[in-house]
mmCIF file of C-alpha atoms in Angstrom:
data_model
loop_
_atom_site.group_PDB
_atom_site.id
_atom_site.type_symbol
_atom_site.label_atom_id
_atom_site.label_comp_id
_atom_site.label_asym_id
_atom_site.label_seq_id
_atom_site.Cartn_x
_atom_site.Cartn_y
_atom_site.Cartn_z
ATOM 1 C CA MET A 177 -3.110 -11.672 -36.055
ATOM 2 C CA LYS A 178 0.082 -9.600 -36.438
ATOM 3 C CA LEU A 179 -1.926 -6.494 -36.791
ATOM 4 C CA ASN A 180 -3.697 -7.251 -33.434
ATOM 5 C CA LEU A 181 -0.316 -7.745 -31.724
ATOM 6 C CA ILE A 182 1.028 -4.495 -33.144
ATOM 7 C CA ILE A 183 -2.033 -2.554 -32.067
ATOM 8 C CA SER A 184 -1.991 -4.125 -28.625
ATOM 9 C CA ALA A 185 1.723 -3.370 -28.163
ATOM 10 C CA SER A 186 1.121 0.244 -29.355
ATOM 11 C CA LEU A 187 -1.738 0.834 -26.990
ATOM 12 C CA SER A 188 0.213 -0.597 -24.073
ATOM 13 C CA ALA A 189 3.130 1.733 -24.857
ATOM 14 C CA LEU A 190 0.755 4.650 -25.103
ATOM 15 C CA LEU A 191 -0.891 3.788 -21.772
ATOM 16 C CA LEU A 192 2.430 3.442 -19.949
ATOM 17 C CA THR A 193 3.511 6.852 -21.333
ATOM 18 C CA ALA A 194 0.273 8.471 -20.218
ATOM 19 C CA CYS A 195 0.623 7.069 -16.723
ATOM 20 C CA ASN A 196 4.140 8.599 -16.364
ATOM 21 C CA GLY A 197 2.915 12.167 -17.118
ATOM 22 C CA ASP A 198 3.333 13.231 -13.431
ATOM 23 C CA LYS A 199 6.880 11.826 -13.090
ATOM 24 C CA VAL A 200 9.165 14.397 -11.571
ATOM 25 C CA GLU A 201 12.527 14.632 -13.378
ATOM 26 C CA ASN A 202 14.231 16.944 -10.868
ATOM 27 C CA PRO A 203 13.067 15.924 -7.351
ATOM 28 C CA PRO A 204 14.021 17.975 -4.247
ATOM 29 C CA GLU A 205 17.116 16.746 -2.371
ATOM 30 C CA ASN A 206 16.467 14.688 0.786
ATOM 31 C CA ALA A 207 12.801 13.913 -0.004
ATOM 32 C CA PRO A 208 12.216 10.580 1.738
ATOM 33 C CA ALA A 209 11.215 7.742 -0.609
ATOM 34 C CA GLU A 210 8.795 4.976 0.238
ATOM 35 C CA ASN A 211 10.501 1.695 1.205
ATOM 36 C CA GLU A 212 13.810 3.389 1.061
ATOM 37 C CA ASN A 213 14.607 3.354 4.800
ATOM 38 C CA LYS A 214 12.222 2.519 7.583
ATOM 39 C CA GLU A 215 13.894 5.162 9.855
ATOM 40 C CA ALA A 216 12.863 8.727 9.273
ATOM 41 C CA SER A 217 15.744 10.955 8.550
ATOM 42 C CA ASN A 218 15.996 14.197 10.506
ATOM 43 C CA GLU A 219 17.455 15.774 7.265
ATOM 44 C CA ALA A 220 14.505 14.782 5.060
ATOM 45 C CA ALA A 221 12.970 17.554 3.089
ATOM 46 C CA PHE A 222 9.357 16.368 3.998
ATOM 47 C CA ASN A 223 7.850 14.404 6.763
ATOM 48 C CA PHE A 224 6.132 12.019 4.394
ATOM 49 C CA THR A 225 6.661 9.884 1.193
ATOM 50 C CA ASN A 226 2.988 10.036 -0.082
ATOM 51 C CA PHE A 227 0.517 12.869 0.243
ATOM 52 C CA ASP A 228 -2.944 12.644 -1.384
ATOM 53 C CA LEU A 229 -5.220 15.631 -0.623
ATOM 54 C CA GLU A 230 -8.771 16.120 -2.123
ATOM 55 C CA VAL A 231 -10.785 19.122 -1.028
ATOM 56 C CA GLU A 232 -14.314 19.309 -2.615
ATOM 57 C CA TYR A 233 -16.381 22.439 -2.982
ATOM 58 C CA LYS A 234 -19.791 23.044 -4.502
ATOM 59 C CA ASP A 235 -20.156 23.088 -8.279
ATOM 60 C CA ASN A 236 -17.590 20.282 -8.659
ATOM 61 C CA LYS A 237 -14.639 22.530 -7.771
ATOM 62 C CA THR A 238 -11.686 20.762 -6.081
ATOM 63 C CA ILE A 239 -8.206 21.135 -4.775
ATOM 64 C CA ASP A 240 -6.411 17.868 -5.647
ATOM 65 C CA VAL A 241 -2.837 17.152 -4.747
ATOM 66 C CA ASP A 242 -1.088 13.898 -5.419
ATOM 67 C CA TYR A 243 2.585 13.266 -4.393
ATOM 68 C CA GLU A 244 4.384 9.989 -4.301
ATOM 69 C CA ASN A 245 8.082 9.364 -3.745
ATOM 70 C CA GLU A 246 8.875 5.708 -4.253
ATOM 71 C CA LYS A 247 12.143 3.874 -4.999
ATOM 72 C CA ASN A 248 11.343 3.919 -8.749
ATOM 73 C CA GLY A 249 10.768 7.719 -8.836
ATOM 74 C CA MET A 250 8.750 10.628 -7.770
ATOM 75 C CA GLU A 251 5.373 11.802 -9.149
ATOM 76 C CA ALA A 252 3.555 15.032 -8.395
ATOM 77 C CA ALA A 253 0.312 16.657 -9.559
ATOM 78 C CA TYR A 254 -1.499 19.778 -8.371
ATOM 79 C CA GLN A 255 -4.950 20.937 -9.353
ATOM 80 C CA ASP A 256 -6.804 23.923 -7.897
ATOM 81 C CA ASP A 257 -10.058 24.625 -9.749
ATOM 82 C CA LEU A 258 -10.710 27.769 -7.649
ATOM 83 C CA ALA A 259 -7.487 29.321 -8.966
ATOM 84 C CA ASP A 260 -7.749 27.650 -12.371
ATOM 85 C CA GLU A 261 -4.401 25.998 -11.938
ATOM 86 C CA LYS A 262 -3.364 22.471 -13.061
ATOM 87 C CA LEU A 263 0.277 21.404 -12.867
ATOM 88 C CA THR A 264 2.045 18.109 -13.305
ATOM 89 C CA SER A 265 5.578 16.668 -12.755
ATOM 90 C CA ASP A 266 8.363 19.273 -12.185
ATOM 91 C CA GLU A 267 5.909 22.216 -12.391
ATOM 92 C CA ALA A 268 3.718 20.679 -9.673
ATOM 93 C CA MET A 269 6.818 19.916 -7.597
ATOM 94 C CA GLU A 270 8.021 23.522 -7.829
ATOM 95 C CA LYS A 271 4.599 24.607 -6.452
ATOM 96 C CA LEU A 272 4.497 21.917 -3.797
ATOM 97 C CA THR A 273 8.002 21.957 -2.383
ATOM 98 C CA PRO A 274 7.772 25.219 -0.356
ATOM 99 C CA ILE A 275 4.284 24.190 0.812
ATOM 100 C CA PHE A 276 5.477 20.739 1.949
ATOM 101 C CA GLU A 277 8.545 22.228 3.621
ATOM 102 C CA GLY A 278 6.309 24.376 5.710
ATOM 103 C CA LEU A 279 4.302 21.417 7.012
ATOM 104 C CA SER A 280 5.667 20.193 10.418
ATOM 105 C CA PHE A 281 3.284 17.327 11.284
ATOM 106 C CA ASP A 282 4.316 13.698 11.616
ATOM 107 C CA GLN A 283 2.393 10.496 12.360
ATOM 108 C CA ASN A 284 2.062 11.433 16.060
ATOM 109 C CA THR A 285 0.448 14.815 15.526
ATOM 110 C CA GLU A 286 -3.213 15.164 16.527
ATOM 111 C CA ASN A 287 -5.572 14.799 13.577
ATOM 112 C CA GLN A 288 -7.137 18.203 13.881
ATOM 113 C CA GLU A 289 -3.719 19.875 13.996
ATOM 114 C CA VAL A 290 -2.756 18.015 10.741
ATOM 115 C CA ILE A 291 -5.956 19.201 9.094
ATOM 116 C CA ASN A 292 -5.436 22.767 10.211
ATOM 117 C CA GLN A 293 -1.902 22.838 8.975
ATOM 118 C CA VAL A 294 -2.861 21.477 5.560
ATOM 119 C CA LYS A 295 -5.811 23.891 5.229
ATOM 120 C CA ASP A 296 -3.620 26.860 6.090
ATOM 121 C CA ALA A 297 -0.807 25.707 3.775
ATOM 122 C CA PHE A 298 -3.079 25.231 0.781
ATOM 123 C CA SER A 299 -5.299 28.280 1.528
ATOM 124 C CA VAL A 300 -8.393 26.082 1.687
ATOM 125 C CA ASP A 301 -11.518 28.304 1.600
ATOM 126 C CA ASP A 302 -13.880 27.639 4.534
ATOM 127 C CA ASN A 303 -16.817 26.880 2.217
ATOM 128 C CA TYR A 304 -15.527 23.447 1.274
ATOM 129 C CA GLN A 305 -17.802 20.424 1.624
ATOM 130 C CA THR A 306 -15.254 17.579 2.215
ATOM 131 C CA PHE A 307 -11.572 17.442 3.129
ATOM 132 C CA GLU A 308 -9.781 14.169 2.677
ATOM 133 C CA LEU A 309 -6.086 13.564 3.186
ATOM 134 C CA GLU A 310 -4.079 10.418 3.077
ATOM 135 C CA VAL A 311 -0.424 10.422 4.159
ATOM 136 C CA LYS A 312 2.230 7.792 4.251
ATOM 137 C CA PHE A 313 5.174 8.468 6.471
ATOM 138 C CA PRO A 314 8.835 7.207 5.990
ATOM 139 C CA ASP A 315 8.441 4.583 8.679
ATOM 140 C CA GLY A 316 5.585 3.017 6.731
ATOM 141 C CA THR A 317 2.715 4.438 8.858
ATOM 142 C CA GLU A 318 -0.297 5.350 6.868
ATOM 143 C CA LYS A 319 -2.856 7.814 8.144
ATOM 144 C CA GLU A 320 -6.124 9.281 6.900
ATOM 145 C CA TYR A 321 -7.609 12.653 7.974
ATOM 146 C CA SER A 322 -11.076 13.832 6.886
ATOM 147 C CA GLU A 323 -13.607 16.442 7.657
ATOM 148 C CA THR A 324 -17.132 16.918 6.217
ATOM 149 C CA LYS A 325 -19.111 20.075 6.527
ATOM 150 C CA THR A 326 -22.850 19.772 6.994
ATOM 151 C CA GLN A 327 -24.824 22.220 4.923
#
């Protein structure tokens, strides 16, 4: 019985460690955090607290960006199969910060304008099959943007 408890505790600790692999230790200054303040700051580094992008190409190639900034910390991951690049935590944040700073959309921006900005910022190749973006803004607004190409 004690052995089962020890194994269970060890597996739980391992799982928690694995889930924190994307945790950013050195977040950019002024990045708005989720649930931090319902009013968007004019001095915020980015216009959003969560950014989840997935662009799918043929042959199972993807661009996958996951960014979350919550009260308990920031997480970031970046994967671009076309460029054979996979980054997590601080390395991902170093890649994403200048890209995010160049995005000027907010929750009131037209959907197609948001899609165009993100496609330009991430150099999305025109031969993608699906584009899916979920964004959460500092005021709590959540928006989804998507585009599917018919082949």
